[in-house]
CSV table of N, CA and C in Angstrom, one decimal:
chain,number,residue,atom,x,y,z
A,40,MET,N,-14.4,8.1,-96.7
A,40,MET,CA,-13.5,6.9,-95.8
A,40,MET,C,-13.7,7.5,-94.1
A,41,ILE,N,-13.7,6.1,-93.6
A,41,ILE,CA,-14.2,6.1,-92.1
A,41,ILE,C,-13.2,5.5,-91.3
A,42,PRO,N,-13.1,6.2,-90.4
A,42,PRO,CA,-11.2,6.0,-90.1
A,42,PRO,C,-11.4,4.7,-89.1
A,43,VAL,N,-10.7,4.2,-89.1
A,43,VAL,CA,-11.2,2.9,-88.2
A,43,VAL,C,-9.9,2.6,-87.1
A,44,GLN,N,-9.8,2.6,-86.1
A,44,GLN,CA,-8.9,2.2,-84.7
A,44,GLN,C,-8.5,0.6,-85.0
A,45,VAL,N,-7.6,0.3,-84.9
A,45,VAL,CA,-6.9,-0.9,-85.0
A,45,VAL,C,-6.2,-1.1,-83.6
A,46,ARG,N,-6.6,-2.2,-83.2
A,46,ARG,CA,-5.5,-2.7,-82.1
A,46,ARG,C,-4.6,-3.7,-82.3
A,47,ARG,N,-3.6,-3.5,-81.7
A,47,ARG,CA,-2.9,-4.6,-82.0
A,47,ARG,C,-3.2,-6.0,-81.2
A,48,ALA,N,-3.1,-7.4,-81.4
A,48,ALA,CA,-3.0,-8.2,-80.6
A,48,ALA,C,-2.3,-8.6,-79.6
A,49,ASN,N,-1.2,-8.5,-79.6
A,49,ASN,CA,-0.4,-8.7,-79.1
A,49,ASN,C,0.0,-8.0,-77.6
A,50,ARG,N,-0.9,-6.8,-77.8
A,50,ARG,CA,-0.5,-5.6,-76.4
A,50,ARG,C,-1.6,-6.0,-75.0
A,51,VAL,N,-1.0,-6.7,-73.9
A,51,VAL,CA,-2.1,-7.0,-73.1
A,51,VAL,C,-2.6,-5.7,-72.2
A,52,GLU,N,-4.0,-5.3,-71.7
A,52,GLU,CA,-3.9,-4.3,-70.9
A,52,GLU,C,-3.8,-4.7,-69.6
A,53,GLY,N,-2.9,-3.7,-68.6
A,53,GLY,CA,-2.9,-3.8,-66.8
A,53,GLY,C,-1.7,-3.0,-66.4
A,54,PHE,N,-1.4,-3.3,-66.0
A,54,PHE,CA,-0.1,-2.3,-65.1
A,54,PHE,C,1.0,-3.3,-65.0
A,55,THR,N,2.4,-2.4,-65.7
A,55,THR,CA,3.7,-2.2,-65.3
A,55,THR,C,4.4,-3.1,-64.3
A,56,PHE,N,5.1,-3.4,-64.5
A,56,PHE,CA,6.0,-3.7,-63.3
A,56,PHE,C,6.6,-2.8,-62.6
A,57,VAL,N,7.1,-1.5,-63.0
A,57,VAL,CA,7.4,-0.6,-62.3
A,57,VAL,C,6.2,0.4,-61.9
A,58,GLU,N,4.7,0.1,-62.3
A,58,GLU,CA,3.7,0.6,-61.7
A,58,GLU,C,3.2,0.0,-59.9
A,59,LEU,N,3.7,-1.5,-61.0
A,59,LEU,CA,3.1,-2.0,-59.2
A,59,LEU,C,4.0,-2.4,-58.0
A,60,VAL,N,5.3,-2.2,-58.7
A,60,VAL,CA,6.3,-2.1,-57.3
A,60,VAL,C,6.2,-0.2,-56.4
A,61,THR,N,5.8,0.7,-57.5
A,61,THR,CA,5.7,2.0,-57.0
A,61,THR,C,4.2,2.1,-55.7
A,62,ALA,N,3.0,1.5,-56.4
A,62,ALA,CA,1.9,1.1,-55.8
A,62,ALA,C,2.5,0.2,-54.2
A,63,LEU,N,2.9,-0.7,-54.5
A,63,LEU,CA,3.3,-1.5,-53.2
A,63,LEU,C,4.6,-0.5,-52.3
A,64,ALA,N,4.9,0.2,-52.7
A,64,ALA,CA,6.0,1.1,-51.8
A,64,ALA,C,5.2,1.7,-51.0
A,65,ILE,N,4.0,2.7,-52.1
A,65,ILE,CA,3.2,3.7,-51.4
A,65,ILE,C,2.0,3.4,-50.3
A,66,MET,N,1.7,2.0,-50.3
A,66,MET,CA,1.5,1.2,-49.7
A,66,MET,C,1.9,1.0,-48.2
A,67,MET,N,3.1,0.2,-48.7
A,67,MET,CA,4.0,-0.8,-47.3
A,67,MET,C,4.2,0.8,-46.6
A,68,THR,N,4.1,2.0,-47.4
A,68,THR,CA,4.8,3.0,-46.3
A,68,THR,C,3.4,4.3,-45.3
A,69,VAL,N,2.1,3.9,-46.7
A,69,VAL,CA,1.1,4.2,-45.4
A,69,VAL,C,0.7,3.7,-44.1
A,70,THR,N,0.9,1.8,-44.6
A,70,THR,CA,0.6,0.9,-43.6
A,70,THR,C,1.8,1.4,-42.2
A,71,ALA,N,2.8,1.3,-42.4
A,71,ALA,CA,4.0,1.8,-41.8
A,71,ALA,C,3.3,3.2,-40.6
A,72,ALA,N,3.2,3.5,-41.7
A,72,ALA,CA,2.9,4.9,-40.4
A,72,ALA,C,1.5,4.5,-39.6
A,73,ILE,N,0.5,4.0,-40.5
A,73,ILE,CA,-0.9,3.9,-39.3
A,73,ILE,C,0.0,2.6,-38.3
A,74,PHE,N,0.5,1.8,-38.3
A,74,PHE,CA,1.1,1.0,-37.3
A,74,PHE,C,2.2,1.8,-36.3
A,75,SER,N,2.9,2.5,-36.9
A,75,SER,CA,3.6,3.9,-36.0
A,75,SER,C,2.6,4.3,-34.8
A,76,LEU,N,2.0,4.7,-35.8
A,76,LEU,CA,1.0,5.5,-35.2
A,76,LEU,C,0.2,5.0,-34.1
A,77,MET,N,-0.4,3.5,-34.0
A,77,MET,CA,-0.8,2.4,-33.1
A,77,MET,C,-0.4,2.1,-32.0
A,78,ASN,N,1.2,1.8,-32.2
A,78,ASN,CA,2.1,1.1,-31.2
A,78,ASN,C,1.7,2.0,-29.9
A,79,PRO,N,2.0,3.4,-29.7
A,79,PRO,CA,2.1,3.9,-28.4
A,79,PRO,C,1.1,3.4,-28.1
A,80,ALA,N,-0.6,3.4,-28.4
A,80,ALA,CA,-1.4,3.1,-28.1
A,80,ALA,C,-1.4,1.7,-27.3
A,81,HIS,N,-1.0,1.0,-28.0
A,81,HIS,CA,-0.4,-0.1,-27.3
A,81,HIS,C,0.2,-0.6,-26.1
A,82,GLY,N,0.8,0.5,-26.0
A,82,GLY,CA,1.9,0.2,-25.0
A,82,GLY,C,1.2,1.1,-23.7
A,83,VAL,N,0.1,1.6,-23.9
A,83,VAL,CA,-0.6,2.4,-23.4
A,83,VAL,C,-1.4,1.1,-22.1
A,84,PHE,N,-2.0,0.5,-23.3
A,84,PHE,CA,-3.3,-0.1,-22.9
A,84,PHE,C,-2.5,-1.7,-22.0
A,85,LYS,N,-1.0,-1.8,-22.2
A,85,LYS,CA,-0.5,-2.5,-21.3
A,85,LYS,C,0.0,-2.2,-20.1
A,86,ARG,N,0.2,-0.6,-20.1
A,86,ARG,CA,0.4,-0.3,-19.1
A,86,ARG,C,-0.5,-0.4,-17.7
A,87,GLN,N,-1.8,0.2,-18.6
A,87,GLN,CA,-3.0,0.0,-17.8
A,87,GLN,C,-2.9,-0.9,-16.5
A,88,PRO,N,-3.3,-2.0,-16.6
A,88,PRO,CA,-3.6,-3.0,-15.1
A,88,PRO,C,-2.7,-2.2,-13.8
A,89,ARG,N,-1.2,-2.1,-14.5
A,89,ARG,CA,-0.3,-1.9,-13.6
A,89,ARG,C,-0.5,-0.5,-13.2
A,90,LEU,N,-0.9,0.7,-13.5
A,90,LEU,CA,-1.2,1.4,-13.2
A,90,LEU,C,-2.6,1.3,-11.9
A,91,SER,N,-3.6,0.9,-12.4
A,91,SER,CA,-4.7,0.1,-11.8
A,91,SER,C,-4.2,-0.5,-10.2
A,92,GLU,N,-3.4,-1.2,-10.2
A,92,GLU,CA,-3.3,-1.5,-9.1
A,92,GLU,C,-2.3,-1.1,-7.9
A,93,MET,N,-1.3,-0.2,-8.7
A,93,MET,CA,-0.6,1.1,-8.0
A,93,MET,C,-2.0,1.5,-7.6
A,94,GLN,N,-3.0,2.5,-8.1
A,94,GLN,CA,-3.3,3.6,-7.8
A,94,GLN,C,-4.3,2.3,-6.8
A,95,GLN,N,-5.1,1.8,-6.5
A,95,GLN,CA,-5.4,0.4,-5.6
A,95,GLN,C,-4.4,0.5,-4.4
A,96,ARG,N,-3.3,0.6,-4.5
A,96,ARG,CA,-2.7,-0.1,-3.4
A,96,ARG,C,-2.7,1.7,-2.6
A,97,LEU,N,-2.2,2.5,-3.4
A,97,LEU,CA,-2.0,4.0,-2.8
A,97,LEU,C,-3.8,4.3,-1.6
A,98,ARG,N,-4.5,4.2,-2.6
A,98,ARG,CA,-5.7,4.0,-2.0
A,98,ARG,C,-5.9,3.4,-1.0
A,99,VAL,N,-5.7,1.6,-0.4
A,99,VAL,CA,-5.2,1.2,0.8
A,99,VAL,C,-4.5,1.8,2.1
A,100,SER,N,-3.3,2.1,1.1
A,100,SER,CA,-2.3,2.7,2.2
A,100,SER,C,-2.9,4.0,2.9
A,101,VAL,N,-3.6,5.1,2.0
A,101,VAL,CA,-4.0,5.9,2.7
A,101,VAL,C,-5.3,5.8,3.3
A,102,ASP,N,-6.2,5.1,3.1
A,102,ASP,CA,-6.9,4.9,4.3
A,102,ASP,C,-6.6,4.4,5.8
A,103,THR,N,-5.6,3.4,5.8
A,103,THR,CA,-5.1,3.0,6.3
A,103,THR,C,-4.1,4.2,7.5
A,104,LEU,N,-3.6,4.5,7.0
A,104,LEU,CA,-3.0,5.5,7.3
A,104,LEU,C,-3.6,6.6,8.2
A,105,TYR,N,-5.0,7.5,7.1
A,105,TYR,CA,-5.6,7.7,8.0
A,105,TYR,C,-6.4,7.2,9.0
A,106,LYS,N,-7.0,6.0,9.6
A,106,LYS,CA,-7.5,5.4,9.9
A,106,LYS,C,-6.4,5.5,11.3
A,107,ASP,N,-5.5,5.3,11.1
A,107,ASP,CA,-4.5,5.0,12.6
A,107,ASP,C,-4.1,6.2,13.3
A,108,LEU,N,-4.1,7.7,12.2
A,108,LEU,CA,-4.0,8.9,12.8
A,108,LEU,C,-5.2,9.3,13.5
A,109,VAL,N,-6.4,9.2,12.9
A,109,VAL,CA,-7.7,9.5,13.7
A,109,VAL,C,-7.6,8.8,15.2
A,110,MET,N,-6.8,7.2,15.1
A,110,MET,CA,-7.2,6.6,16.6
A,110,MET,C,-5.4,7.0,17.6
A,111,ALA,N,-5.0,7.9,16.6
A,111,ALA,CA,-3.7,8.0,17.7
A,111,ALA,C,-3.9,8.8,18.8
A,112,GLY,N,-3.5,8.3,20.0
A,112,GLY,CA,-4.0,8.8,21.2
A,112,GLY,C,-5.2,8.5,22.0
A,113,ALA,N,-5.7,7.6,21.2
A,113,ALA,CA,-7.3,6.7,21.7
A,113,ALA,C,-6.1,6.1,23.1
A,114,GLY,N,-7.1,6.5,24.1
A,114,GLY,CA,-6.2,5.9,25.5
A,114,GLY,C,-7.3,4.8,25.9
A,115,VAL,N,-7.1,4.8,27.3
A,115,VAL,CA,-8.0,4.0,28.2
A,115,VAL,C,-9.2,4.0,29.1
A,116,GLU,N,-9.7,3.2,28.7
A,116,GLU,CA,-11.3,3.3,29.3
A,116,GLU,C,-11.3,2.9,30.1
A,117,THR,N,-10.8,2.7,31.5
A,117,THR,CA,-10.9,2.0,33.1
A,117,THR,C,-9.5,2.2,33.6
A,118,GLY,N,-10.1,2.3,35.0
A,118,GLY,CA,-8.4,2.3,35.8
A,118,GLY,C,-8.4,3.8,36.3
A,119,SER,N,-6.9,4.1,37.0
A,119,SER,CA,-7.1,5.3,37.0
A,119,SER,C,-6.5,6.5,36.1
A,120,THR,N,-6.1,6.3,35.2
A,120,THR,CA,-5.7,6.9,33.8
A,120,THR,C,-6.4,6.9,32.6
A,121,VAL,N,-7.9,7.0,32.6
A,121,VAL,CA,-8.9,7.3,31.9
A,121,VAL,C,-8.2,9.1,31.0
A,122,GLY,N,-8.3,7.8,29.8
A,122,GLY,CA,-8.3,9.7,29.1
A,122,GLY,C,-7.3,9.2,27.5
A,123,SER,N,-7.2,10.5,27.1
A,123,SER,CA,-5.8,10.1,26.0
A,123,SER,C,-4.5,10.0,26.4
A,124,LEU,N,-4.0,8.8,25.3
A,124,LEU,CA,-2.9,9.1,25.6
A,124,LEU,C,-1.7,10.1,25.8
A,125,GLY,N,-2.2,11.2,25.0
A,125,GLY,CA,-1.5,12.2,25.1
A,125,GLY,C,-1.5,13.2,26.2
A,126,SER,N,-2.0,12.4,26.9
A,126,SER,CA,-2.1,13.5,28.4
A,126,SER,C,-1.0,13.0,29.0
A,127,TYR,N,-0.4,11.9,28.7
A,127,TYR,CA,1.0,11.0,29.1
A,127,TYR,C,2.2,10.7,28.5
A,128,PHE,N,1.4,10.6,27.3
A,128,PHE,CA,3.4,10.9,26.2
A,128,PHE,C,2.8,11.6,24.9
A,129,ALA,N,3.9,11.5,24.0
A,129,ALA,CA,3.4,11.4,22.9
A,129,ALA,C,2.8,10.4,21.9
A,130,PRO,N,1.8,10.3,21.4
A,130,PRO,CA,1.3,9.1,21.0
A,130,PRO,C,1.8,9.1,19.3
A,131,VAL,N,2.6,10.3,18.7
A,131,VAL,CA,2.7,9.9,17.3
A,131,VAL,C,4.3,10.2,17.2
A,132,LEU,N,4.9,9.6,16.7
A,132,LEU,CA,6.6,10.0,17.2
A,132,LEU,C,7.4,9.9,15.3
A,133,PRO,N,8.2,10.7,15.2
A,133,PRO,CA,8.8,10.9,14.0
A,133,PRO,C,10.2,9.5,14.0
A,134,PHE,N,9.6,8.4,14.1
A,134,PHE,CA,10.8,7.1,14.0
A,134,PHE,C,10.0,6.4,14.1
A,135,ARG,N,10.9,4.9,13.6
A,135,ARG,CA,10.4,4.0,13.6
A,135,ARG,C,10.3,3.0,15.1
A,136,ARG,N,9.7,2.7,15.5
A,136,ARG,CA,9.4,2.1,17.0
A,136,ARG,C,8.8,0.7,16.9
A,137,GLY,N,8.7,-0.5,17.5
A,137,GLY,CA,8.1,-1.9,17.5
A,137,GLY,C,9.3,-3.0,17.4
A,138,PRO,N,8.4,-4.0,17.1
A,138,PRO,CA,9.5,-5.0,17.0
A,138,PRO,C,10.1,-5.2,16.1
A,139,MET,N,10.2,-5.1,15.0
A,139,MET,CA,10.3,-5.3,13.6
A,139,MET,C,11.7,-4.4,13.1
A,140,ALA,N,12.6,-4.3,13.6
A,140,ALA,CA,13.6,-2.9,12.7
A,140,ALA,C,13.3,-1.7,13.7
A,141,PRO,N,13.5,-1.6,14.3
A,141,PRO,CA,12.9,-0.4,15.4
A,141,PRO,C,14.5,0.6,15.1
A,142,ASP,N,14.1,2.2,15.0
A,142,ASP,CA,15.4,3.0,14.7
A,142,ASP,C,16.1,2.6,16.3
A,143,PRO,N,17.5,3.2,16.1
A,143,PRO,CA,18.0,3.8,17.3
A,143,PRO,C,17.8,5.0,18.1
A,144,PRO,N,17.8,5.0,19.3
A,144,PRO,CA,17.3,5.7,20.5
A,144,PRO,C,17.8,7.3,19.3
A,145,GLY,N,17.4,8.6,19.6
A,145,GLY,CA,18.0,9.7,19.0
A,145,GLY,C,17.5,10.0,17.8
A,146,THR,N,16.8,8.9,17.0
A,146,THR,CA,16.7,8.7,15.6
A,146,THR,C,15.3,10.0,15.3
A,147,PHE,N,15.6,10.7,14.5
A,147,PHE,CA,14.2,11.6,14.4
A,147,PHE,C,14.2,11.1,12.6
A,148,ARG,N,13.4,10.8,11.9
A,148,ARG,CA,13.3,10.5,10.3
A,148,ARG,C,11.9,11.8,9.7
A,149,HIS,N,12.1,11.9,8.3
A,149,HIS,CA,11.1,12.5,8.0
A,149,HIS,C,10.2,11.4,7.1
A,150,ASP,N,10.6,10.1,7.5
A,150,ASP,CA,10.1,9.3,6.1
A,150,ASP,C,9.3,8.1,7.4
A,151,ALA,N,9.1,8.4,8.1
A,151,ALA,CA,8.2,7.2,9.5
A,151,ALA,C,7.6,7.9,10.4
A,152,ILE,N,6.9,7.1,11.0
A,152,ILE,CA,6.3,7.5,12.3
A,152,ILE,C,5.5,5.9,12.8
A,153,SER,N,6.3,6.5,14.2
A,153,SER,CA,5.0,5.5,14.9
A,153,SER,C,3.6,5.8,15.6
A,154,ILE,N,2.9,5.3,15.8
A,154,ILE,CA,1.6,5.7,16.4
A,154,ILE,C,1.4,4.6,17.6
A,155,LEU,N,0.7,5.3,18.3
A,155,LEU,CA,0.1,4.6,19.1
A,155,LEU,C,-0.9,4.5,19.7
A,156,TYR,N,-1.6,3.5,19.7
A,156,TYR,CA,-3.3,3.8,20.8
A,156,TYR,C,-4.1,2.7,21.2
A,157,VAL,N,-5.0,2.4,21.7
A,157,VAL,CA,-5.3,1.8,22.6
A,157,VAL,C,-6.9,1.4,21.8
A,158,PRO,N,-7.0,0.4,21.2
A,158,PRO,CA,-7.9,0.3,20.7
A,158,PRO,C,-9.2,-0.2,21.8
A,159,SER,N,-10.2,0.2,21.4
A,159,SER,CA,-11.8,-0.3,22.5
A,159,SER,C,-12.2,-1.1,22.6
A,160,SER,N,-11.6,-2.5,21.8
A,160,SER,CA,-11.5,-3.8,21.4
A,160,SER,C,-10.6,-4.3,22.3
A,161,SER,N,-9.5,-3.7,22.7
A,161,SER,CA,-8.5,-4.4,23.6
A,161,SER,C,-8.4,-4.7,25.1
A,162,SER,N,-7.8,-4.6,25.8
A,162,SER,CA,-7.5,-5.8,26.8
A,162,SER,C,-6.8,-4.3,27.4
A,163,GLN,N,-7.3,-3.9,28.9
A,163,GLN,CA,-7.2,-2.7,29.3
A,163,GLN,C,-6.6,-3.3,30.9
A,164,GLY,N,-5.6,-2.8,31.6
A,164,GLY,CA,-5.2,-3.0,33.2
A,164,GLY,C,-4.3,-2.1,33.9
A,165,THR,N,-4.5,-2.5,35.0
A,165,THR,CA,-3.3,-1.9,35.8
A,165,THR,C,-2.2,-2.6,36.5
A,166,THR,N,-0.8,-2.2,36.6
A,166,THR,CA,-0.5,-3.2,37.4
A,166,THR,C,-0.5,-3.0,38.7
A,167,SER,N,-0.2,-4.2,39.8
A,167,SER,CA,-0.3,-4.2,40.9
A,167,SER,C,0.8,-3.8,41.8
A,168,LEU,N,2.4,-3.6,41.1
A,168,LEU,CA,3.6,-3.5,41.4
A,168,LEU,C,4.0,-2.9,40.8
A,169,ALA,N,5.3,-1.7,40.9
A,169,ALA,CA,6.3,-1.3,39.8
A,169,ALA,C,6.5,-2.3,39.0
A,170,MET,N,7.4,-2.2,37.9
A,170,MET,CA,8.0,-3.1,36.9
A,170,MET,C,9.4,-3.1,37.7
A,171,ALA,N,10.1,-4.6,37.7
A,171,ALA,CA,12.0,-4.9,38.2
A,171,ALA,C,12.4,-4.5,37.4
A,172,ALA,N,12.2,-5.2,36.0
A,172,ALA,CA,13.4,-4.7,34.7
A,172,ALA,C,12.3,-4.6,33.5
A,173,PRO,N,12.7,-4.2,32.9
A,173,PRO,CA,12.2,-3.6,31.4
A,173,PRO,C,11.4,-4.9,30.2
A,174,ASP,N,12.3,-5.8,31.0
A,174,ASP,CA,12.2,-7.0,29.8
A,174,ASP,C,12.0,-8.3,31.4
A,175,GLY,N,11.5,-7.7,32.4
A,175,GLY,CA,10.6,-8.6,33.5
A,175,GLY,C,9.4,-8.8,33.5
A,176,ASP,N,9.1,-9.6,34.5
A,176,ASP,CA,7.5,-9.7,34.6
A,176,ASP,C,6.5,-8.2,35.0
A,177,VAL,N,5.6,-8.3,34.1
A,177,VAL,CA,4.5,-7.0,35.0
A,177,VAL,C,3.1,-7.7,35.5
A,178,PRO,N,3.7,-7.5,36.6
A,178,PRO,CA,2.3,-8.1,37.8
A,178,PRO,C,0.8,-7.3,37.8
A,179,MET,N,0.1,-7.6,37.5
A,179,MET,CA,-1.1,-7.1,36.8
A,179,MET,C,-2.9,-7.6,38.3
A,180,ASN,N,-3.5,-6.6,38.3
A,180,ASN,CA,-4.5,-6.5,39.1
A,180,ASN,C,-5.7,-7.5,37.9
A,181,SER,N,-6.5,-8.3,38.8
A,181,SER,CA,-7.3,-8.9,38.1
A,181,SER,C,-8.0,-7.7,37.9
A,182,GLN,N,-9.1,-8.3,36.0
A,182,GLN,CA,-9.8,-7.5,35.7
A,182,GLN,C,-11.5,-7.8,36.1
A,183,VAL,N,-12.2,-7.0,35.8
A,183,VAL,CA,-13.5,-7.3,36.6
A,183,VAL,C,-14.5,-7.5,35.1
A,184,GLY,N,-14.9,-8.8,35.1
A,184,GLY,CA,-15.7,-9.2,34.6
A,184,GLY,C,-14.9,-10.5,33.9
A,185,CYS,N,-14.1,-11.4,34.6
A,185,CYS,CA,-13.3,-11.9,34.5
A,185,CYS,C,-13.7,-13.2,35.0
A,186,PRO,N,-13.6,-14.4,34.8
A,186,PRO,CA,-13.9,-15.7,35.9
A,186,PRO,C,-13.0,-15.6,36.6
A,187,VAL,N,-12.7,-16.5,37.6
A,187,VAL,CA,-11.6,-16.7,38.7
A,187,VAL,C,-10.9,-17.1,38.1
A,188,ALA,N,-10.7,-18.1,37.5
A,188,ALA,CA,-9.5,-19.3,37.0
A,188,ALA,C,-8.6,-18.7,35.8
A,189,GLU,N,-9.4,-17.5,35.3
A,189,GLU,CA,-8.8,-16.5,34.2
A,189,GLU,C,-8.5,-15.2,34.4
A,190,PRO,N,-7.9,-14.7,35.4
A,190,PRO,CA,-7.9,-13.0,36.0
A,190,PRO,C,-7.6,-12.2,34.6
A,191,LEU,N,-7.2,-12.1,33.7
A,191,LEU,CA,-6.4,-11.3,32.7
A,191,LEU,C,-7.2,-11.8,31.4
A,192,CYS,N,-8.5,-12.5,31.7
A,192,CYS,CA,-9.2,-13.2,30.7
A,192,CYS,C,-9.3,-12.4,28.8
A,193,ARG,N,-8.8,-10.8,28.8
A,193,ARG,CA,-8.7,-10.2,27.5
A,193,ARG,C,-7.2,-10.7,27.0
A,194,PHE,N,-6.0,-10.6,27.9
A,194,PHE,CA,-4.7,-10.2,27.8
A,194,PHE,C,-4.7,-11.4,27.0
A,195,LYS,N,-4.2,-11.4,25.7
A,195,LYS,CA,-3.4,-13.1,24.9
A,195,LYS,C,-1.8,-13.0,24.2
A,196,VAL,N,-1.1,-14.2,24.5
A,196,VAL,CA,0.2,-14.4,24.4
A,196,VAL,C,0.4,-14.2,22.7
A,197,GLY,N,1.4,-12.8,22.4
A,197,GLY,CA,1.7,-12.4,21.1
A,197,GLY,C,1.2,-10.8,21.1
A,198,THR,N,-0.2,-10.6,21.7
A,198,THR,CA,-0.3,-8.9,21.3
A,198,THR,C,0.7,-8.6,22.2
A,199,THR,N,1.1,-7.2,21.8
A,199,THR,CA,1.8,-5.8,22.0
A,199,THR,C,1.0,-5.3,22.9
A,200,ALA,N,1.3,-4.8,24.1
A,200,ALA,CA,0.8,-3.8,25.2
A,200,ALA,C,1.7,-2.5,25.5
A,201,VAL,N,1.1,-1.7,26.2
A,201,VAL,CA,2.1,0.1,26.1
A,201,VAL,C,1.3,0.1,27.9
A,202,VAL,N,2.8,0.0,28.7
A,202,VAL,CA,2.9,0.6,29.6
A,202,VAL,C,3.3,1.4,29.7
A,203,PHE,N,2.8,3.1,31.2
A,203,PHE,CA,2.9,3.5,31.1
A,203,PHE,C,2.4,4.1,32.2
A,204,ASP,N,2.6,5.2,33.0
A,204,ASP,CA,2.7,6.0,34.2
A,204,ASP,C,2.4,7.2,34.1
A,205,ALA,N,1.7,8.1,35.3
A,205,ALA,CA,1.5,9.2,35.1
A,205,ALA,C,2.6,10.2,35.0
A,206,SER,N,3.9,9.9,34.9
A,206,SER,CA,4.8,11.1,35.1
A,206,SER,C,5.0,10.7,33.2
A,207,GLY,N,4.4,9.6,32.4
A,207,GLY,CA,4.7,10.3,31.2
A,207,GLY,C,6.0,9.0,30.7
A,208,ALA,N,6.7,8.4,31.9
A,208,ALA,CA,7.0,7.1,31.4
A,208,ALA,C,6.3,6.0,30.7
A,209,HIS,N,7.0,5.5,29.4
A,209,HIS,CA,6.5,4.4,28.6
A,209,HIS,C,7.0,3.9,27.8
A,210,ASP,N,6.6,2.3,27.4
A,210,ASP,CA,6.9,1.5,26.8
A,210,ASP,C,6.0,0.6,26.3
A,211,THR,N,6.7,0.1,25.3
A,211,THR,CA,5.7,-1.3,24.3
A,211,THR,C,6.5,-2.4,24.1
A,212,PHE,N,5.9,-3.6,24.3
A,212,PHE,CA,6.3,-4.8,24.3
A,212,PHE,C,5.4,-6.1,24.0
A,213,ARG,N,5.7,-6.6,23.7
A,213,ARG,CA,5.0,-8.1,23.3
A,213,ARG,C,4.7,-8.6,24.7
A,214,ILE,N,3.5,-9.7,24.6
A,214,ILE,CA,3.5,-10.7,25.8
A,214,ILE,C,3.9,-11.8,25.2
A,215,THR,N,4.9,-12.5,25.7
A,215,THR,CA,5.3,-13.7,25.5
A,215,THR,C,4.9,-14.9,26.7
A,216,GLY,N,4.2,-14.9,27.7
A,216,GLY,CA,3.4,-15.3,28.7
A,216,GLY,C,2.4,-14.8,29.6
A,217,ILE,N,1.7,-15.8,30.2
A,217,ILE,CA,0.8,-15.3,31.3
A,217,ILE,C,0.5,-16.1,32.2
A,218,VAL,N,0.9,-15.8,33.4
A,218,VAL,CA,1.0,-16.7,34.6
A,218,VAL,C,-0.1,-16.0,35.7
A,219,ASN,N,-0.5,-17.2,35.7
A,219,ASN,CA,-2.1,-16.8,37.0
A,219,ASN,C,-1.3,-16.9,38.2
């Protein structure tokens, strides 16, 4: 006799419910592990534009500070006080000076500096008389090369000016008007 294998007709081949739930749990665990590894990378990519912008701002700030420090003390090209401002007063000061939120007199800070220099393209001239008051008029000599009708042709309203003498006394102020 030859053995015959008999199958039952009511049995269906496939997975049981327990096997399906177990496989689903394993798949969800692996998927969750992959997403948890990828999530920090997503945060890095989100922060990248802000980091690039901050680095660009830092580059611009350092470049501006470098140019101003190189120019510190650049002085007058005409008149009796030709030369560096450093010959008359300190052009780099350890406090904030100027028209916007200056530090009070006697203040010295480690996180602020003021830099004074005369750009080569700016107006330069000499006073004809001593200043009567710190906030008064400054009588000026006519500049060479200016038309007769406009003797201070390169001075403009709104610009900042430095007034100093050979003794080292100096001050900065904003030009509010020009009277011919």
